[in-house]
Coordinates of C-alpha atoms in Angstrom, one line a residue:
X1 CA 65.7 89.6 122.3
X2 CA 64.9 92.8 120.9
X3 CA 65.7 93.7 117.4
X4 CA 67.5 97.4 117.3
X5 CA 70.7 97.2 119.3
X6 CA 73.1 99.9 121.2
X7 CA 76.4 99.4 119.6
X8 CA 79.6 101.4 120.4
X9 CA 82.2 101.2 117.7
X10 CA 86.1 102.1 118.8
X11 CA 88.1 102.3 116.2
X12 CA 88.0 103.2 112.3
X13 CA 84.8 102.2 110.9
X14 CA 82.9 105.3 109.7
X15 CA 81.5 102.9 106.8
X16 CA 80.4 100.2 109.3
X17 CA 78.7 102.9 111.3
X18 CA 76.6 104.4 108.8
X19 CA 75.7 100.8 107.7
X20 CA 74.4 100.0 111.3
X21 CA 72.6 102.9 111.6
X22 CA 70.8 102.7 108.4
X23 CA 70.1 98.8 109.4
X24 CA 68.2 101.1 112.5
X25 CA 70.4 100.7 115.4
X26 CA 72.0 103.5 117.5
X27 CA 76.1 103.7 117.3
X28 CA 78.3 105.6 119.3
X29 CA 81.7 105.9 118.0
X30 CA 84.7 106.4 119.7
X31 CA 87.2 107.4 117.6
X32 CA 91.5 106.6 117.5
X33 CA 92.4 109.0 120.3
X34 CA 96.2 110.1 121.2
X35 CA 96.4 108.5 124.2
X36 CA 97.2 104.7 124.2
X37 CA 94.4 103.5 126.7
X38 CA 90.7 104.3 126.4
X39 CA 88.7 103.6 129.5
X40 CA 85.6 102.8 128.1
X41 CA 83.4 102.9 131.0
X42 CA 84.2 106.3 131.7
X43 CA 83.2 107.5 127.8
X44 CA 79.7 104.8 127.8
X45 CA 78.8 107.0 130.9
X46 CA 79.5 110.3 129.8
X47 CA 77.8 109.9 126.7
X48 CA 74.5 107.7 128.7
X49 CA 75.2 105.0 126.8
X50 CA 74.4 101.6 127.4
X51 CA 76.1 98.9 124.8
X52 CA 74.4 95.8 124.4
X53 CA 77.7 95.1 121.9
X54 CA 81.2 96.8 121.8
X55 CA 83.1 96.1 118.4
X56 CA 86.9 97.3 118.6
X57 CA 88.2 97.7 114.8
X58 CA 92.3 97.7 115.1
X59 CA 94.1 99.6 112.3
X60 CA 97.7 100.3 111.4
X61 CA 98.7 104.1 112.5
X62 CA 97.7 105.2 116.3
X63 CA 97.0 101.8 119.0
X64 CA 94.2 102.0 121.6
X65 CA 94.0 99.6 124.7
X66 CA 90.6 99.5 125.5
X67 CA 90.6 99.5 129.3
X68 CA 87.4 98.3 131.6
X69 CA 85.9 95.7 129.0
X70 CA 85.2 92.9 131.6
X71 CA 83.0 95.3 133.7
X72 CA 80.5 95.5 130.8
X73 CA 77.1 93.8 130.7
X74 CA 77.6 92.5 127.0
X75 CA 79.3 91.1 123.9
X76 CA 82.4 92.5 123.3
X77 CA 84.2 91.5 120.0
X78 CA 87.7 92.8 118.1
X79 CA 88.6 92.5 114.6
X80 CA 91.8 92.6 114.0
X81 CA 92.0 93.9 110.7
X82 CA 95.8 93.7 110.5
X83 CA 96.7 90.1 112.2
X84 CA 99.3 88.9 109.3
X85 CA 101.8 91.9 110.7
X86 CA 100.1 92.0 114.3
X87 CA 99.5 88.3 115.2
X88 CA 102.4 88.9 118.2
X89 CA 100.2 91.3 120.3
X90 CA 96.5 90.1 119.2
X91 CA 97.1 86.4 120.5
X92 CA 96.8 87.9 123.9
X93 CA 95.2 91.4 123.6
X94 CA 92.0 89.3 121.9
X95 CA 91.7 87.7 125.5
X96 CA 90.4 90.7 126.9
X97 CA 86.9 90.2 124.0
X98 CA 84.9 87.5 124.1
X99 CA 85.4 86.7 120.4
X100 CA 88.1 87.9 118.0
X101 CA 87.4 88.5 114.3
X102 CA 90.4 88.0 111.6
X103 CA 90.5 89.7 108.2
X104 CA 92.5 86.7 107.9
X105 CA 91.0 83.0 107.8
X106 CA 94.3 81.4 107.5
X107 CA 95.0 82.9 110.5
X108 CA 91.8 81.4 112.7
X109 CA 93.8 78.6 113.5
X110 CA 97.2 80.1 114.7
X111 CA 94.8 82.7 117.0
X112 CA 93.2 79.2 118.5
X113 CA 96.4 77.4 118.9
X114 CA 97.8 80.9 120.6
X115 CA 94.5 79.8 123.4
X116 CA 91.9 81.9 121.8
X117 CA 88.5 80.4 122.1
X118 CA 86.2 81.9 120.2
X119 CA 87.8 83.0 116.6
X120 CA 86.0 84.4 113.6
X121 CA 86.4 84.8 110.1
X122 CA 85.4 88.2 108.6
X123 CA 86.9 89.8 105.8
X124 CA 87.6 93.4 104.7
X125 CA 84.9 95.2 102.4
X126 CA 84.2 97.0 100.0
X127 CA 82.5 100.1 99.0
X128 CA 79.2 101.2 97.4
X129 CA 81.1 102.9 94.1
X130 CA 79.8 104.0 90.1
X131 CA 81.6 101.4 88.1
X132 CA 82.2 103.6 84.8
X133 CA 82.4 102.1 81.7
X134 CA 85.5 100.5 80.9
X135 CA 85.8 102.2 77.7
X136 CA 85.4 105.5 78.8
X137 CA 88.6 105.6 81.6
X138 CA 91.8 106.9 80.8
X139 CA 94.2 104.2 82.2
X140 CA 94.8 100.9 81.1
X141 CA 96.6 100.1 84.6
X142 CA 97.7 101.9 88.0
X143 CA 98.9 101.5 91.4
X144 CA 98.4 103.0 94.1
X145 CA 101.1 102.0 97.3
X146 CA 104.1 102.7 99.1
X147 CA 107.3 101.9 97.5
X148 CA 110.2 101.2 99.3
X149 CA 113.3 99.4 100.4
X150 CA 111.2 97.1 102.9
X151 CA 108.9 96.1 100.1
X152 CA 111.4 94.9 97.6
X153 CA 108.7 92.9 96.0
X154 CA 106.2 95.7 95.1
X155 CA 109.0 97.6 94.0
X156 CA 109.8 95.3 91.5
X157 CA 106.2 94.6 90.9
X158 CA 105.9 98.0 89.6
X159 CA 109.5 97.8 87.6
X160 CA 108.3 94.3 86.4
X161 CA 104.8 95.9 84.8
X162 CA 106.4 99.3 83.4
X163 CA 108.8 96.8 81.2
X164 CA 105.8 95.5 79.7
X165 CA 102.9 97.8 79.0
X166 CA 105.1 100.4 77.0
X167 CA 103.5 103.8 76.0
X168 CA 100.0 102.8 77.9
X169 CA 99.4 105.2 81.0
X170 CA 100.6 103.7 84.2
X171 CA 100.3 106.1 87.0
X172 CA 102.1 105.0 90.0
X173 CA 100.7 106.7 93.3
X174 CA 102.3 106.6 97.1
X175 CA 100.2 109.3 99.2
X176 CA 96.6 109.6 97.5
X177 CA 94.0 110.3 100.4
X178 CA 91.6 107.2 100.5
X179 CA 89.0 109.1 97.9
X180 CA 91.4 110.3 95.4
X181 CA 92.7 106.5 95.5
X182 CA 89.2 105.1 94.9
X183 CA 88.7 108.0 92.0
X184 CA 92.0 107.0 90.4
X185 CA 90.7 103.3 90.1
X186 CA 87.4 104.5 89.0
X187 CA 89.3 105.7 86.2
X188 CA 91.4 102.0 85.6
X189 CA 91.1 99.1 83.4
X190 CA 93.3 97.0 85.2
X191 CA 95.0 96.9 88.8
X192 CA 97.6 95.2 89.9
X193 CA 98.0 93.8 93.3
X194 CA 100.8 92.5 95.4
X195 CA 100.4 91.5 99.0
X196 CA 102.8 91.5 102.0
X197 CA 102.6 88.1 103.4
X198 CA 100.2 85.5 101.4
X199 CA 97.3 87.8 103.1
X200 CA 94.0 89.0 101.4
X201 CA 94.5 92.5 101.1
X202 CA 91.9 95.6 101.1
X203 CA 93.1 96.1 97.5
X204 CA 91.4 93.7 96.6
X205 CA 88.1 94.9 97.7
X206 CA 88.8 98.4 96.7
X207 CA 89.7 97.9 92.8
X208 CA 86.8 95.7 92.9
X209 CA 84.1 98.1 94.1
X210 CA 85.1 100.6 91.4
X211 CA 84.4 97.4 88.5
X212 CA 88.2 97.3 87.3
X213 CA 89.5 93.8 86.6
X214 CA 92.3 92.7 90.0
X215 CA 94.9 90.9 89.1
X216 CA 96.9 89.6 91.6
X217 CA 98.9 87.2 92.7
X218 CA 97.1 83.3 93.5
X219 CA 96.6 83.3 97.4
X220 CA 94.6 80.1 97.1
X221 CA 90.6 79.1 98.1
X222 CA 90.3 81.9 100.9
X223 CA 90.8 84.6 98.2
X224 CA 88.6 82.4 95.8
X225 CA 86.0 82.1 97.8
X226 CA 85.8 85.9 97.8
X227 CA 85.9 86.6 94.1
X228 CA 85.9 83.9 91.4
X229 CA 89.5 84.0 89.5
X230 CA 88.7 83.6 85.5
X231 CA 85.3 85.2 86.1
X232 CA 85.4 88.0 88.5
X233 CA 89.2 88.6 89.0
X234 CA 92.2 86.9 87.9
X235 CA 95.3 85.4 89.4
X236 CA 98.7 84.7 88.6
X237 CA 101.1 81.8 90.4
X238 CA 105.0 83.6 89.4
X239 CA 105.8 85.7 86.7
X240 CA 105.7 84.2 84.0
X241 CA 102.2 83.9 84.1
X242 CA 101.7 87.8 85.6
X243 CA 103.1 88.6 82.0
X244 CA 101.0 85.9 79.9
X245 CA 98.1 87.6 81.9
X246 CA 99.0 91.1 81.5
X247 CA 99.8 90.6 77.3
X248 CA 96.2 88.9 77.2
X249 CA 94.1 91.8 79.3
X250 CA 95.7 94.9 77.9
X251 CA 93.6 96.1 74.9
X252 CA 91.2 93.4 75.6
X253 CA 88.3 96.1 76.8
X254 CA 85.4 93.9 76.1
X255 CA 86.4 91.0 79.0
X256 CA 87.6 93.9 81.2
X257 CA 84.2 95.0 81.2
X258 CA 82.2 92.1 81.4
X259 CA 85.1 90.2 84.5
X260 CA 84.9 94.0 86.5
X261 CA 81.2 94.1 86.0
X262 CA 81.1 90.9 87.5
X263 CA 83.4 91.7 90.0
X264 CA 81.2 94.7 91.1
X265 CA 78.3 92.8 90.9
X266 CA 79.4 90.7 93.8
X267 CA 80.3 93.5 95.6
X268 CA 77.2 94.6 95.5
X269 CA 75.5 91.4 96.8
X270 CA 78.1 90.1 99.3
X271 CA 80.7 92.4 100.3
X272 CA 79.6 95.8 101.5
X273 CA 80.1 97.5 105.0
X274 CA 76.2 96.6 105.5
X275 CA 76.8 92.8 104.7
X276 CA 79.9 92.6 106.9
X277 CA 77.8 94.4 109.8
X278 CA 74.8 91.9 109.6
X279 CA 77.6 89.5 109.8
X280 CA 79.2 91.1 112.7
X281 CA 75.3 91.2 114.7
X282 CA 75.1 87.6 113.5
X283 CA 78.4 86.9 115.4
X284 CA 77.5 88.9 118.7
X285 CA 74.3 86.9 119.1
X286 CA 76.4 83.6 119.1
X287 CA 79.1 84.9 121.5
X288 CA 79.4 83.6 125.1
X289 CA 81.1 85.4 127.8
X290 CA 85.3 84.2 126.9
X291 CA 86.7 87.9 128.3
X292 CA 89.0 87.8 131.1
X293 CA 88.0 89.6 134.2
X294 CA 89.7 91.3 136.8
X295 CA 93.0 90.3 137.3
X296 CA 93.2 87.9 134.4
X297 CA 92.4 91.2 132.1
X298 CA 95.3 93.3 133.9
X299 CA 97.3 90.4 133.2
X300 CA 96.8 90.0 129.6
X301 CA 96.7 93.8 129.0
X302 CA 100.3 93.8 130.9
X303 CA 101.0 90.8 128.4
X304 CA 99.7 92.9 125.9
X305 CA 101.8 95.9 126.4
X306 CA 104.6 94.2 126.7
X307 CA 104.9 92.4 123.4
X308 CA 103.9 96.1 121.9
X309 CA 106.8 97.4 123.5
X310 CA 109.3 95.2 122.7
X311 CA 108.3 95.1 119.0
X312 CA 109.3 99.1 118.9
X313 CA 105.4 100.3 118.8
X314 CA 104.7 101.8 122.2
X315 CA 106.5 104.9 123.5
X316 CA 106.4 104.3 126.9
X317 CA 108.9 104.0 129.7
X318 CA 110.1 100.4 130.6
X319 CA 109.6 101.1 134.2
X320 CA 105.7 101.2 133.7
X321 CA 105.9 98.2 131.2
X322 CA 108.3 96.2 134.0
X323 CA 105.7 97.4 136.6
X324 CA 102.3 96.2 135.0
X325 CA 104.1 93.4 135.1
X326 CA 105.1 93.0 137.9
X327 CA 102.0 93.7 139.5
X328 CA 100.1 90.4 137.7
X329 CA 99.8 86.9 138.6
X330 CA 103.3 85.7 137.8
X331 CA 102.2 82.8 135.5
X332 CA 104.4 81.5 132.4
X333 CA 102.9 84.2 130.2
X334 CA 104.4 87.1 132.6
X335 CA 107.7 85.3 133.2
X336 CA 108.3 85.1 129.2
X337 CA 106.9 88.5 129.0
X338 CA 109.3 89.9 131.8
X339 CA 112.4 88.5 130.8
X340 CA 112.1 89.6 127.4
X341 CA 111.8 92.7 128.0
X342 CA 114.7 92.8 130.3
X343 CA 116.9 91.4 128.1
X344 CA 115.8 94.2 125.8
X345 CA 117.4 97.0 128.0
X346 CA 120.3 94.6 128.9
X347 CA 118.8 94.3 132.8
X348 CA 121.7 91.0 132.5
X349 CA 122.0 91.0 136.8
X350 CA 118.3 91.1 137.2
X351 CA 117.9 88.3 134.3
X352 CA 120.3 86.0 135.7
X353 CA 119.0 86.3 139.1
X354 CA 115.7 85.4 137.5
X355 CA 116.7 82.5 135.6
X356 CA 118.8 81.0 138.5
X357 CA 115.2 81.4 140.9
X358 CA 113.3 79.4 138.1
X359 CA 115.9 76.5 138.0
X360 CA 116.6 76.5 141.6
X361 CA 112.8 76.9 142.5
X362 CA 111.8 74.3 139.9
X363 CA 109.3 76.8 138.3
X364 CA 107.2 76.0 135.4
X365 CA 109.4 73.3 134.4
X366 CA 106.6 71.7 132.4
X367 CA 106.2 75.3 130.1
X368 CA 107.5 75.4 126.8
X369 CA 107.8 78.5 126.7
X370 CA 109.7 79.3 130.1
X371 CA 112.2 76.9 129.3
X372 CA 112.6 78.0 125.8
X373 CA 113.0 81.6 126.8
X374 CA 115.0 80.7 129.6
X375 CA 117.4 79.0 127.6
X376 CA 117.9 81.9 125.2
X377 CA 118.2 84.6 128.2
X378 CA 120.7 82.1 129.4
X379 CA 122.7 82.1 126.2
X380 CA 122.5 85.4 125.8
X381 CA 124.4 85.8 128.9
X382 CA 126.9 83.2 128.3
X383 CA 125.8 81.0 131.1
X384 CA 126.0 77.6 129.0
X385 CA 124.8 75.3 132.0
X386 CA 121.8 76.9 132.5
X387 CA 120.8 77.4 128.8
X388 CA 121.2 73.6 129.0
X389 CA 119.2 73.1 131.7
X390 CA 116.1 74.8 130.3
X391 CA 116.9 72.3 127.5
X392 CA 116.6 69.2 130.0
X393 CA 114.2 70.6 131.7
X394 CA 111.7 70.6 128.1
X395 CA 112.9 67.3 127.3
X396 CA 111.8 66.1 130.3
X397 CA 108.1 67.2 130.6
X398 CA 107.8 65.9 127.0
X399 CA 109.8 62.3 128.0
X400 CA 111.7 62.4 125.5
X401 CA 115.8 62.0 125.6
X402 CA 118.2 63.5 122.9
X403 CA 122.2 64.0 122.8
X404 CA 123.2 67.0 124.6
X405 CA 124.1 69.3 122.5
X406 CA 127.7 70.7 122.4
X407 CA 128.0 74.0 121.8
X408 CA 125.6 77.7 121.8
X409 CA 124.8 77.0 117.7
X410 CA 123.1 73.1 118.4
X411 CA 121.6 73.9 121.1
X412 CA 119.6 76.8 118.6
X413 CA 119.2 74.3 116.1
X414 CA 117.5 72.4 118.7
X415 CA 115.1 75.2 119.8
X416 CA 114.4 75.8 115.8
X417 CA 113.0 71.8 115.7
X418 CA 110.6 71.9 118.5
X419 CA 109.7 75.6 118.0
X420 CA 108.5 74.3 113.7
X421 CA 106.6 71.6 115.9
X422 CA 104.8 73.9 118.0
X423 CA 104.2 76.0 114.3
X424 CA 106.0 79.0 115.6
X425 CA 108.3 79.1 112.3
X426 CA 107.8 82.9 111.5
X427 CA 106.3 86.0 113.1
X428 CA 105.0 88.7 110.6
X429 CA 105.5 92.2 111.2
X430 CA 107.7 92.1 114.2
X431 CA 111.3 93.3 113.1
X432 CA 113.9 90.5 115.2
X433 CA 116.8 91.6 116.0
X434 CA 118.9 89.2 117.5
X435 CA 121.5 91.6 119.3
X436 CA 118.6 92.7 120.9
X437 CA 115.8 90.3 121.6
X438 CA 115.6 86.8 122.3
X439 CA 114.1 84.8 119.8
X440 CA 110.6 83.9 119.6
X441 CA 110.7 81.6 116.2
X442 CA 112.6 78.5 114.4
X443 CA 113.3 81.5 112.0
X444 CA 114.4 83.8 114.8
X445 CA 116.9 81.1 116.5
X446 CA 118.4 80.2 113.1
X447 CA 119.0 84.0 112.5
X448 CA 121.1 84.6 115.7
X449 CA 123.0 81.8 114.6
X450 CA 123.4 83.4 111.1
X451 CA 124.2 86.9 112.4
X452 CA 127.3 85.5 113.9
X453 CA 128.0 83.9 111.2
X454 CA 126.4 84.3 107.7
X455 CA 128.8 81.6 105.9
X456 CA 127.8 78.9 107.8
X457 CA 126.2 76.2 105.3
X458 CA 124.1 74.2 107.8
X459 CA 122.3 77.2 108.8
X460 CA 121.7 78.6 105.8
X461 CA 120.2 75.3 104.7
X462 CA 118.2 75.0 107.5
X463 CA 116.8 78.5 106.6
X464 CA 116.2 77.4 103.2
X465 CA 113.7 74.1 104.5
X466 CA 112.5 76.4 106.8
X467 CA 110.7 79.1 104.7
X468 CA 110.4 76.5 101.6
X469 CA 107.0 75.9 102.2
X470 CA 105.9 79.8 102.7
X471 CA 105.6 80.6 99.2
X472 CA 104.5 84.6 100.2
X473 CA 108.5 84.3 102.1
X474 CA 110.4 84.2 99.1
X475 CA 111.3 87.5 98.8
X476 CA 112.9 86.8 102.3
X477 CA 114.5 83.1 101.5
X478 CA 115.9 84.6 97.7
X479 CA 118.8 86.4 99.9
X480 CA 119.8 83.2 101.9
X481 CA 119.5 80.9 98.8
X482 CA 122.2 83.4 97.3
X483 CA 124.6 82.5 100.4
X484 CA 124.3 79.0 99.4
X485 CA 124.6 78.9 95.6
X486 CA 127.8 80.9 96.5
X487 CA 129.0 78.3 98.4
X488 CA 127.8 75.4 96.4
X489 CA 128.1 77.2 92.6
X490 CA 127.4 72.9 91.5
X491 CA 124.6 72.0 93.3
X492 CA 121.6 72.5 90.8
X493 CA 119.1 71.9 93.0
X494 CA 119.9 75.2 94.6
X495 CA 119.7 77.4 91.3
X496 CA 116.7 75.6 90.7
X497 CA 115.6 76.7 94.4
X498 CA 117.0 80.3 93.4
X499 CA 115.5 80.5 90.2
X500 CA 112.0 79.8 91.4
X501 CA 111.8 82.7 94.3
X502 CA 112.8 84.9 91.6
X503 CA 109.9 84.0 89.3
X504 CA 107.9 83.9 92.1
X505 CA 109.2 88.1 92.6
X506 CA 108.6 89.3 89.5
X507 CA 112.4 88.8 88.4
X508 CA 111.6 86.9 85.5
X509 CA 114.5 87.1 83.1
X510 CA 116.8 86.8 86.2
X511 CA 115.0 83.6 87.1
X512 CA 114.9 81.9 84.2
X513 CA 118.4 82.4 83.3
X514 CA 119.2 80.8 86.7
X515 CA 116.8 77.8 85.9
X516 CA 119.0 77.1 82.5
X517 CA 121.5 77.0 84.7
X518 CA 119.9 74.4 87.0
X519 CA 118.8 72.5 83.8
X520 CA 122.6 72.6 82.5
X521 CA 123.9 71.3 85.8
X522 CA 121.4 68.5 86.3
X523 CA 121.9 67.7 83.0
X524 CA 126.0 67.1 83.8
X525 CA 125.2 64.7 86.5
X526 CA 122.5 62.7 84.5
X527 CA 119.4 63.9 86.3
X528 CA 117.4 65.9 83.3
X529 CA 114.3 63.6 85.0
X530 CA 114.8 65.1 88.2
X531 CA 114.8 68.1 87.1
X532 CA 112.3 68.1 84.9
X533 CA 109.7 66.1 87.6
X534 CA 110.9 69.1 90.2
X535 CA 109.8 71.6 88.0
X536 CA 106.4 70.1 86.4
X537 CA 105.3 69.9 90.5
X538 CA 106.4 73.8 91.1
X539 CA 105.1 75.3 87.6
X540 CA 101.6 75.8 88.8
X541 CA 100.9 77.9 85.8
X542 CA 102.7 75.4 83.3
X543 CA 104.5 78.4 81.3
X544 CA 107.7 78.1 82.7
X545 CA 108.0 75.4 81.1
X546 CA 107.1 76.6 78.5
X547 CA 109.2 79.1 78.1
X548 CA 111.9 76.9 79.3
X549 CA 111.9 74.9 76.1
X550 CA 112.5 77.9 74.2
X551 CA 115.9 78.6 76.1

């Protein structure tokens, strides 16, 4: 095997590039373009290029469909750099590569269990940055993101922090370019960070490779493994312990310095764009062929397309969407594909007709997801005997027997209960709406029912045991857990619920006077021990607590 390589790069990776090329390999880059598909083929031969490996690097902003990958004569790999918000189209654009790369390990296992065979783990990187001294920069603490009324959490983030660092300088940015960013932290003791969904952000690296100190918020061992909290970066588990953290590193210049030095230090050895591209030639030489070919790739791509659609990213017409479609193999993937986008543009004739060939045809009545989707699409036209035989037809390939459920509302419920079995509780990044799509998640099926009906007690509940275990949902469960306390102002296990999303979204006094509360309550009935054991196994940092007994 020879050791320079021809490697075409599609996508944003100008860092990657000039890392390849000084590790003496040839790169041609293809850039975002405006149009959605890219037929790479055509572009290898107009440049005389020959790949012996294609990376695709996805990015939020402008999509490209690569086109023609299963005609190439070698490794083909994408890294999805955004799966946490884009897991609904990768699962099935990532069968056109032979291997996929996540940003994300947490999320190696949901792309396998999506059918994915070959999936990676390789993180975001850093940069090759001056660390000034700490001393010397003007800002004790900044940050730099978008604030707004679909990030309720950062928002409050940044109200939580300028309640508590006083007269100290704390610029808050929203449209730096990328290099006036990286100058601003340069200039920063301390940053802040606050991620969407539980995932490892590129904040992260970024406040790192200038040597400021990151504090964010305990994501568990995939962000340890990165940087080492106490030495290199530190964490925080809910609010309480964000502010115990922030009192103890403002002023404190001597362990900024020596944590962000340490912090840059491992930059330095293990986290920049030419460590991540060794890791990414490592990878190619261990790929086997896993692309599909031919009409399996028109297929997915049609899959593909599809999902993007519905979700509200692609601007194209439905008739091309419906036609791609149309024109693959009609296996359970198109069928699910196809009649949720109909449903989407109210196609109800053409969806019933559809649904009365797969039951009368006995079509796929081992799939999961045809009967699943099947049964919603029947519900959402009102036809209550078909949506019920989907629902017999799944409890038959799994020989298993249940009561029939009664009415539109337990037959969701019992959608939500298999779908949290199959671990398809939530779906990051696609926005539901259940006027208008057909559920795809537990979460999804329970809010239809809500939508109809937001007082309804069971649901909400069901909502509440639902997202319980997502810790990075809470901003999300806090509005539902309001519903209940509402409608249950005695129950202290709810205000104890209640209290802890809040002090795990920076709403500290708010939570803590709801966990008095709790404490009060439990304390009526004669459970102070429950109560108390509830809240030493929540209180990761052991200050609330803490602070509790000072209440």
């Amino acid at each position: 095997m020879k050791d320079k390589f021809n490697i075409c790069i599609v996508g944003p990776f100008g860092a990657g590039v000039a890392a390849l090329k000084q590790l003496g390999h040839a790169v041609l880059s293809v850039p975002q373009g405006e149009e959605l598909f890219c037929n790479l083929p055509d572009i290898l031969e107009k440049n005389s290029f020959s790949p012996d490996l294609v990376l695709q690097v996805e990015c939020l902003g402008k999509r490209t469909l690569i086109q023609g990958l299963d005609t190439l004569d070698c490794p083909t790999l994408f890294w999805a750099t955004d799966p946490h918000l884009n897991l609904h189209w990768h699962n099935t654009y990532g069968r056109l590569f032979d291997q996929v790369l996540s940003t994300q390990q947490s999320l190696v296992l949901p792309f396998k269990l999506e059918g994915l065979s070959d999936v990676r783990w390789l993180p975001r990187f850093a940069f090759d940055l001056a660390s000034p001294p700490i001393t010397s920069r003007k800002n004790e603490i900044a940050f730099v993101g978008r604030l707004s009324d679909q990030r309720p959490g950062r928002k409050w983030m940044v109200d939580f922090i300028k309640s508590r660092v006083g007269e100290r300088p704390f610029p808050i940015e929203q449209s730096l370019s990328h290099s006036e960013m990286l100058a601003l932290y340069q200039d920063t003791k301390i940053i802040p960070n606050e991620s969407i969904l539980g995932e490892v952000n590129f904040r992260l690296f970024e406040g790192t490779s200038c040597g400021s100190l990151l504090l964010t918020q305990d994501l568990g061992e995939e962000q340890a493994s990165l940087f080492d909290p106490g030495r290199e970066i530190d964490t925080y588990a809910d609010a309480a312990e964000f502010e115990e953290k922030l009192k103890f590193y403002l002023g404190n210049d001597d362990l900024i310095q020596k944590m962000g030095q340490a912090a840059h230090k491992r930059v330095q050895s293990e986290h920049l764009p030419i460590h991540r591209a060794e890791q990414i030639l490592d990878f190619a030489k261990d790929t086997a062929r896993n692309r599909a070919t031919f009409s399996e790739a028109e297929k997915w791509l049609a899959v593909t397309i599809a999902s993007m659609w519905e979700s509200g990213m692609l601007d194209l017409p439905v008739r091309e969407v419906l036609s791609r479609l149309a024109a693959s193999s009609q296996d359970e993937n198109v069928v699910v594909a196809t009649l949720r986008v109909q449903t989407v543009i109210n196609a109800n004739s053409v969806v019933e007709e559809n649904l009365l060939n797969l039951l009368g045809g006995k079509l796929f009545e081992d799939s999961f997801g045809v009967n699943f989707t099947g049964s919603a699409a029947a519900l959402r036209l009102g036809n209550w005997d078909a949506a019920k035989a989907f629902w017999y037809r799944h409890l038959k390939s799994i020989n298993n027997t249940k009561l029939p459920p009664k009415e539109p509302k337990d037959l969701l419920i019992c959608w939500a209960k298999e779908l949290k079995k199959h671990q398809r509780v939530f779906r990051g990044g696609f926005p539901f709406k259940s006027k208008t799509h057909l559920p795809h998640t537990a979460l999804d099926c329970l809010l239809t029912i809500y939508d109809n009906d937001p007082q309804d007690a069971e649901v909400l509940r069901l909502i509440d045991v639902m997202l319980r275990p997502r810790k990075e949902l809470d901003q999300v469960r806090g509005g539902f857990l309001a519903s209940l306390v509402a409608q249950n102002s005695s129950d202290w296990r709810l205000f104890f619920e209640q209290a802890l999303t809040n002090l795990h979204s920076y709403r500290l006094d708010d939570g803590m006077q709801k966990l008095v509360l709790a404490r009060e309550l439990a304390s009526e009935r004669g459970q102070e021990r429950a109560f108390s054991m509830a809240l030493r196994g929540r209180d990761e940092s052991g200050l609330i607590i803490k602070r509790l007994l000072d209440c």
